Amino acid sequence: MIAILKKELWSYFGNWSAWVIIAAFSLIGTLFLFFFDNDSNIFEIGAASLQSYFVLVPWLLMFIIPALSMKTFAEEQQTGTLNWLFSQPLKVSELIAGKFLSVWIVGVLCLIPSLIYLYTVYVLGVPAGNIDLGMTFGSYIGLIILIAAFSGVGILASSLSQNQIMAYLLGVFMCFIMYFGIEQLASYKLLGGADFILQNIGFYQHFLGFTRGLVDLKDVAYFILVIGASLVLSNHFINKKK
């Protein structure tokens, strides 16, 4: 698994793709938070808070994480190297775990430049330091866990696809449905009391608690269950390709 993890990380950072994704992610965040005239602009909000950033980031991750995960298995199958990996002395579960961790690590690294936003808001607050650090750090924990969930879904999409384009589109669609689609469907109140259950199937309600600074073990357990289910299903579909 460690060998696969190193190989995948080198494939991301060795050809500049990870650097470009991290830079693009940071640039888009900066433009929305400080320059564009929109509801996320910190200066227009008039409060020393990064909550608008934590609302924006999941939408960016829906497109970034599938872009990272689309190559994990779809590219291997497209180029014919998947059969070569099957012939190596490693389990499919180790192969999936190594690729999952690589996507997760690169996704988390996308958040590192946002510490500059945190410092900026901290300094610009009146008085300086007038920011809810508990809510902020809880939101960061939620983002790290959400990235892991999107990574698991992206790996599953790649294991189901024959090529990278299909893997990317399927990954974006699945991430969108899990984060926003289910929440919106539940908001129509079509199922009566079952709407509450439907809401809790999606990512949004569980991530929302983190953005309030609440690190609830139930929400953590939910995401661990989703990640585990995604990787188990990926293992099943990859084994079928042997």
mmCIF file of C-alpha atoms in Angstrom:
data_model
loop_
_atom_site.group_PDB
_atom_site.id
_atom_site.type_symbol
_atom_site.label_atom_id
_atom_site.label_comp_id
_atom_site.label_asym_id
_atom_site.label_seq_id
_atom_site.Cartn_x
_atom_site.Cartn_y
_atom_site.Cartn_z
ATOM 1 C CA MET A 1 0.000 0.000 0.000
ATOM 2 C CA ILE A 2 2.850 2.394 0.864
ATOM 3 C CA ALA A 3 4.494 1.695 -2.494
ATOM 4 C CA ILE A 4 1.228 2.458 -4.314
ATOM 5 C CA LEU A 5 0.771 5.615 -2.230
ATOM 6 C CA LYS A 6 4.278 6.854 -3.116
ATOM 7 C CA LYS A 7 3.744 6.021 -6.791
ATOM 8 C CA GLU A 8 0.441 7.902 -6.900
ATOM 9 C CA LEU A 9 1.787 10.947 -5.069
ATOM 10 C CA TRP A 10 4.735 11.079 -7.449
ATOM 11 C CA SER A 11 2.345 10.895 -10.415
ATOM 12 C CA TYR A 12 0.485 13.930 -9.029
ATOM 13 C CA PHE A 13 3.453 16.054 -8.006
ATOM 14 C CA GLY A 14 5.977 14.798 -10.556
ATOM 15 C CA ASN A 15 4.115 16.197 -13.571
ATOM 16 C CA TRP A 16 2.826 19.390 -11.917
ATOM 17 C CA SER A 17 -0.830 18.326 -12.020
ATOM 18 C CA ALA A 18 -1.214 18.535 -8.225
ATOM 19 C CA TRP A 19 0.511 21.921 -8.115
ATOM 20 C CA VAL A 20 -1.792 23.279 -10.825
ATOM 21 C CA ILE A 21 -4.901 21.966 -9.034
ATOM 22 C CA ILE A 22 -3.803 23.409 -5.669
ATOM 23 C CA ALA A 23 -2.972 26.763 -7.290
ATOM 24 C CA ALA A 24 -6.300 26.878 -9.174
ATOM 25 C CA PHE A 25 -8.219 25.927 -6.031
ATOM 26 C CA SER A 26 -6.488 28.698 -4.051
ATOM 27 C CA LEU A 27 -6.933 31.283 -6.806
ATOM 28 C CA ILE A 28 -10.671 30.631 -7.141
ATOM 29 C CA GLY A 29 -11.092 30.812 -3.370
ATOM 30 C CA THR A 30 -9.171 34.106 -3.216
ATOM 31 C CA LEU A 31 -11.213 35.665 -6.007
ATOM 32 C CA PHE A 32 -14.534 34.736 -4.425
ATOM 33 C CA LEU A 33 -13.521 35.742 -0.896
ATOM 34 C CA PHE A 34 -11.754 39.033 -1.593
ATOM 35 C CA PHE A 35 -12.410 40.311 -5.127
ATOM 36 C CA PHE A 36 -15.656 39.129 -6.742
ATOM 37 C CA ASP A 37 -18.888 40.877 -5.779
ATOM 38 C CA ASN A 38 -20.835 37.970 -4.269
ATOM 39 C CA ASP A 39 -22.283 36.605 -1.035
ATOM 40 C CA SER A 40 -18.942 34.991 -0.125
ATOM 41 C CA ASN A 41 -16.922 38.226 -0.192
ATOM 42 C CA ILE A 42 -15.480 38.739 3.302
ATOM 43 C CA PHE A 43 -15.378 42.543 2.977
ATOM 44 C CA GLU A 44 -19.058 42.684 2.019
ATOM 45 C CA ILE A 45 -20.102 40.366 4.840
ATOM 46 C CA GLY A 46 -18.534 42.797 7.295
ATOM 47 C CA ALA A 47 -17.722 40.101 9.876
ATOM 48 C CA ALA A 48 -14.442 38.484 10.908
ATOM 49 C CA SER A 49 -15.448 35.000 9.819
ATOM 50 C CA LEU A 50 -14.436 32.347 7.298
ATOM 51 C CA GLN A 51 -17.879 30.764 7.186
ATOM 52 C CA SER A 52 -18.420 31.916 3.597
ATOM 53 C CA TYR A 53 -15.232 30.020 2.660
ATOM 54 C CA PHE A 54 -16.548 26.834 4.249
ATOM 55 C CA VAL A 55 -19.778 27.212 2.271
ATOM 56 C CA LEU A 56 -17.843 27.722 -0.982
ATOM 57 C CA VAL A 57 -15.219 24.987 -0.634
ATOM 58 C CA PRO A 58 -17.507 21.896 -0.865
ATOM 59 C CA TRP A 59 -18.713 23.146 -4.261
ATOM 60 C CA LEU A 60 -15.121 23.477 -5.469
ATOM 61 C CA LEU A 61 -14.265 20.045 -4.086
ATOM 62 C CA MET A 62 -17.093 18.477 -6.122
ATOM 63 C CA PHE A 63 -15.052 19.270 -9.232
ATOM 64 C CA ILE A 64 -11.512 19.050 -7.830
ATOM 65 C CA ILE A 65 -11.650 15.643 -6.122
ATOM 66 C CA PRO A 66 -13.154 13.776 -9.131
ATOM 67 C CA ALA A 67 -10.406 15.379 -11.251
ATOM 68 C CA LEU A 68 -7.838 13.821 -8.897
ATOM 69 C CA SER A 69 -9.546 10.446 -8.566
ATOM 70 C CA MET A 70 -10.585 9.886 -12.198
ATOM 71 C CA LYS A 71 -7.164 8.494 -13.128
ATOM 72 C CA THR A 72 -6.851 6.072 -10.225
ATOM 73 C CA PHE A 73 -8.424 3.052 -11.944
ATOM 74 C CA ALA A 74 -9.969 4.344 -15.170
ATOM 75 C CA GLU A 75 -6.537 5.332 -16.516
ATOM 76 C CA GLU A 76 -5.006 2.012 -15.425
ATOM 77 C CA GLN A 77 -7.712 0.148 -17.336
ATOM 78 C CA GLN A 78 -7.517 2.494 -20.322
ATOM 79 C CA THR A 79 -3.744 2.028 -20.670
ATOM 80 C CA GLY A 80 -3.811 -1.694 -19.882
ATOM 81 C CA THR A 81 -1.657 -1.431 -16.731
ATOM 82 C CA LEU A 82 -4.454 -2.649 -14.456
ATOM 83 C CA ASN A 83 -3.765 -6.275 -15.450
ATOM 84 C CA TRP A 84 -0.083 -5.710 -14.673
ATOM 85 C CA LEU A 85 -1.033 -4.476 -11.191
ATOM 86 C CA PHE A 86 -3.150 -7.608 -10.695
ATOM 87 C CA SER A 87 -0.057 -9.709 -11.359
ATOM 88 C CA GLN A 88 1.924 -7.990 -8.601
ATOM 89 C CA PRO A 89 2.152 -9.416 -5.049
ATOM 90 C CA LEU A 90 -0.416 -7.038 -3.541
ATOM 91 C CA LYS A 91 -4.049 -7.259 -2.566
ATOM 92 C CA VAL A 92 -6.728 -5.271 -4.355
ATOM 93 C CA SER A 93 -7.644 -3.740 -0.990
ATOM 94 C CA GLU A 94 -4.061 -2.462 -0.610
ATOM 95 C CA LEU A 95 -4.175 -1.051 -4.125
ATOM 96 C CA ILE A 96 -7.425 0.792 -3.388
ATOM 97 C CA ALA A 97 -6.198 2.047 -0.003
ATOM 98 C CA GLY A 98 -2.990 3.463 -1.509
ATOM 99 C CA LYS A 99 -4.853 5.278 -4.266
ATOM 100 C CA PHE A 100 -7.518 6.552 -1.859
ATOM 101 C CA LEU A 101 -4.925 7.976 0.538
ATOM 102 C CA SER A 102 -3.084 9.720 -2.306
ATOM 103 C CA VAL A 103 -6.264 11.495 -3.467
ATOM 104 C CA TRP A 104 -7.142 12.413 0.118
ATOM 105 C CA ILE A 105 -3.672 13.822 0.846
ATOM 106 C CA VAL A 106 -3.641 16.009 -2.278
ATOM 107 C CA GLY A 107 -7.173 17.178 -1.465
ATOM 108 C CA VAL A 108 -6.151 18.160 2.069
ATOM 109 C CA LEU A 109 -3.087 19.987 0.736
ATOM 110 C CA CYS A 110 -5.485 22.197 -1.249
ATOM 111 C CA LEU A 111 -6.619 23.623 2.097
ATOM 112 C CA ILE A 112 -3.138 24.662 3.262
ATOM 113 C CA PRO A 113 -3.074 28.034 1.398
ATOM 114 C CA SER A 114 -6.363 28.965 3.077
ATOM 115 C CA LEU A 115 -4.423 29.442 6.321
ATOM 116 C CA ILE A 116 -3.432 32.767 4.762
ATOM 117 C CA TYR A 117 -7.142 33.680 4.709
ATOM 118 C CA LEU A 118 -7.398 32.717 8.372
ATOM 119 C CA TYR A 119 -4.437 34.917 9.282
ATOM 120 C CA THR A 120 -5.821 37.805 7.208
ATOM 121 C CA VAL A 121 -9.250 37.666 8.844
ATOM 122 C CA TYR A 122 -7.629 37.249 12.271
ATOM 123 C CA VAL A 123 -5.556 40.401 11.769
ATOM 124 C CA LEU A 124 -8.295 42.486 10.136
ATOM 125 C CA GLY A 125 -10.813 41.739 12.861
ATOM 126 C CA VAL A 126 -11.832 44.579 15.178
ATOM 127 C CA PRO A 127 -10.270 44.036 17.612
ATOM 128 C CA ALA A 128 -7.531 41.822 16.127
ATOM 129 C CA GLY A 129 -8.246 38.173 16.807
ATOM 130 C CA ASN A 130 -12.011 38.694 16.919
ATOM 131 C CA ILE A 131 -12.799 35.385 15.211
ATOM 132 C CA ASP A 132 -14.500 32.234 16.487
ATOM 133 C CA LEU A 133 -11.529 29.852 16.343
ATOM 134 C CA GLY A 134 -13.549 26.911 17.669
ATOM 135 C CA MET A 135 -16.043 27.174 14.813
ATOM 136 C CA THR A 136 -13.208 27.727 12.323
ATOM 137 C CA PHE A 137 -11.158 24.703 13.367
ATOM 138 C CA GLY A 138 -14.305 22.562 13.572
ATOM 139 C CA SER A 139 -15.057 23.573 9.978
ATOM 140 C CA TYR A 140 -11.540 22.596 8.913
ATOM 141 C CA ILE A 141 -11.976 19.181 10.515
ATOM 142 C CA GLY A 142 -15.261 18.832 8.646
ATOM 143 C CA LEU A 143 -13.592 19.728 5.345
ATOM 144 C CA ILE A 144 -10.830 17.162 5.888
ATOM 145 C CA ILE A 145 -13.448 14.469 6.526
ATOM 146 C CA LEU A 146 -15.588 15.667 3.603
ATOM 147 C CA ILE A 147 -12.545 15.438 1.300
ATOM 148 C CA ALA A 148 -12.107 11.823 2.418
ATOM 149 C CA ALA A 149 -15.775 11.110 1.612
ATOM 150 C CA PHE A 150 -15.520 12.749 -1.824
ATOM 151 C CA SER A 151 -12.286 10.792 -2.415
ATOM 152 C CA GLY A 152 -14.024 7.511 -1.624
ATOM 153 C CA VAL A 153 -16.894 8.372 -3.974
ATOM 154 C CA GLY A 154 -14.382 9.424 -6.659
ATOM 155 C CA ILE A 155 -12.479 6.138 -6.326
ATOM 156 C CA LEU A 156 -15.763 4.255 -6.687
ATOM 157 C CA ALA A 157 -16.652 6.256 -9.822
ATOM 158 C CA SER A 158 -13.224 5.487 -11.306
ATOM 159 C CA SER A 159 -13.586 1.766 -10.555
ATOM 160 C CA LEU A 160 -16.918 1.754 -12.409
ATOM 161 C CA SER A 161 -15.654 3.595 -15.500
ATOM 162 C CA GLN A 162 -13.860 2.549 -18.651
ATOM 163 C CA ASN A 163 -12.098 5.871 -19.257
ATOM 164 C CA GLN A 164 -11.127 9.040 -17.403
ATOM 165 C CA ILE A 165 -13.791 11.313 -18.896
ATOM 166 C CA MET A 166 -16.548 8.955 -17.809
ATOM 167 C CA ALA A 167 -14.906 8.610 -14.376
ATOM 168 C CA TYR A 168 -14.776 12.389 -13.942
ATOM 169 C CA LEU A 169 -18.372 13.019 -15.002
ATOM 170 C CA LEU A 170 -19.670 10.148 -12.890
ATOM 171 C CA GLY A 171 -17.582 11.322 -9.928
ATOM 172 C CA VAL A 172 -18.914 14.894 -10.162
ATOM 173 C CA PHE A 173 -22.478 13.608 -10.487
ATOM 174 C CA MET A 174 -22.185 11.256 -7.496
ATOM 175 C CA CYS A 175 -20.523 13.911 -5.303
ATOM 176 C CA PHE A 176 -23.216 16.436 -6.272
ATOM 177 C CA ILE A 177 -26.037 14.015 -5.471
ATOM 178 C CA MET A 178 -24.518 13.016 -2.129
ATOM 179 C CA TYR A 179 -23.790 16.577 -1.014
ATOM 180 C CA PHE A 180 -26.595 18.687 -2.497
ATOM 181 C CA GLY A 181 -29.032 16.550 -4.492
ATOM 182 C CA ILE A 182 -30.352 14.466 -1.601
ATOM 183 C CA GLU A 183 -30.639 17.561 0.611
ATOM 184 C CA GLN A 184 -32.659 19.400 -2.039
ATOM 185 C CA LEU A 185 -34.918 16.415 -2.636
ATOM 186 C CA ALA A 186 -35.646 16.210 1.096
ATOM 187 C CA SER A 187 -36.435 19.949 1.203
ATOM 188 C CA TYR A 188 -39.486 19.425 -1.039
ATOM 189 C CA LYS A 189 -41.200 17.520 1.824
ATOM 190 C CA LEU A 190 -42.557 14.874 -0.517
ATOM 191 C CA LEU A 191 -42.062 11.922 1.831
ATOM 192 C CA GLY A 192 -43.509 13.287 5.062
ATOM 193 C CA GLY A 193 -41.617 11.995 8.095
ATOM 194 C CA ALA A 194 -39.209 10.109 5.853
ATOM 195 C CA ASP A 195 -37.705 13.410 4.668
ATOM 196 C CA PHE A 196 -35.664 13.583 7.869
ATOM 197 C CA ILE A 197 -34.183 10.149 7.121
ATOM 198 C CA LEU A 198 -33.495 11.187 3.528
ATOM 199 C CA GLN A 199 -31.729 14.355 4.714
ATOM 200 C CA ASN A 200 -29.409 12.320 6.896
ATOM 201 C CA ILE A 201 -28.399 10.064 4.008
ATOM 202 C CA GLY A 202 -26.645 12.977 2.282
ATOM 203 C CA PHE A 203 -23.414 14.739 3.227
ATOM 204 C CA TYR A 204 -24.802 18.238 3.762
ATOM 205 C CA GLN A 205 -26.538 17.845 7.123
ATOM 206 C CA HIS A 206 -23.584 15.979 8.608
ATOM 207 C CA PHE A 207 -21.083 18.544 7.324
ATOM 208 C CA LEU A 208 -23.253 21.403 8.614
ATOM 209 C CA GLY A 209 -22.572 20.418 12.216
ATOM 210 C CA PHE A 210 -18.832 20.837 11.707
ATOM 211 C CA THR A 211 -19.298 24.358 10.295
ATOM 212 C CA ARG A 212 -20.963 25.276 13.609
ATOM 213 C CA GLY A 213 -17.928 24.052 15.518
ATOM 214 C CA LEU A 214 -19.640 20.826 16.636
ATOM 215 C CA VAL A 215 -17.540 17.699 16.100
ATOM 216 C CA ASP A 216 -20.244 15.105 16.709
ATOM 217 C CA LEU A 217 -19.174 11.452 16.822
ATOM 218 C CA LYS A 218 -22.375 10.518 14.962
ATOM 219 C CA ASP A 219 -21.348 12.697 12.031
ATOM 220 C CA VAL A 220 -17.803 11.295 12.095
ATOM 221 C CA ALA A 221 -19.181 7.735 12.200
ATOM 222 C CA TYR A 222 -21.480 8.526 9.253
ATOM 223 C CA PHE A 223 -18.599 9.697 7.076
ATOM 224 C CA ILE A 224 -16.453 6.718 8.101
ATOM 225 C CA LEU A 225 -19.340 4.437 7.086
ATOM 226 C CA VAL A 226 -19.694 6.188 3.699
ATOM 227 C CA ILE A 227 -15.952 6.011 3.044
ATOM 228 C CA GLY A 228 -15.827 2.358 4.055
ATOM 229 C CA ALA A 229 -18.838 1.486 1.872
ATOM 230 C CA SER A 230 -17.308 3.314 -1.116
ATOM 231 C CA LEU A 231 -14.017 1.472 -0.779
ATOM 232 C CA VAL A 232 -15.685 -1.915 -0.263
ATOM 233 C CA LEU A 233 -17.778 -1.396 -3.400
ATOM 234 C CA SER A 234 -14.661 -0.279 -5.284
ATOM 235 C CA ASN A 235 -12.931 -3.471 -4.145
ATOM 236 C CA HIS A 236 -15.870 -5.503 -5.468
ATOM 237 C CA PHE A 237 -15.904 -3.857 -8.893
ATOM 238 C CA ILE A 238 -12.116 -3.984 -9.294
ATOM 239 C CA ASN A 239 -12.087 -7.687 -8.396
ATOM 240 C CA LYS A 240 -14.689 -8.264 -11.112
ATOM 241 C CA LYS A 241 -12.215 -6.876 -13.671
ATOM 242 C CA LYS A 242 -9.602 -9.524 -12.877
#
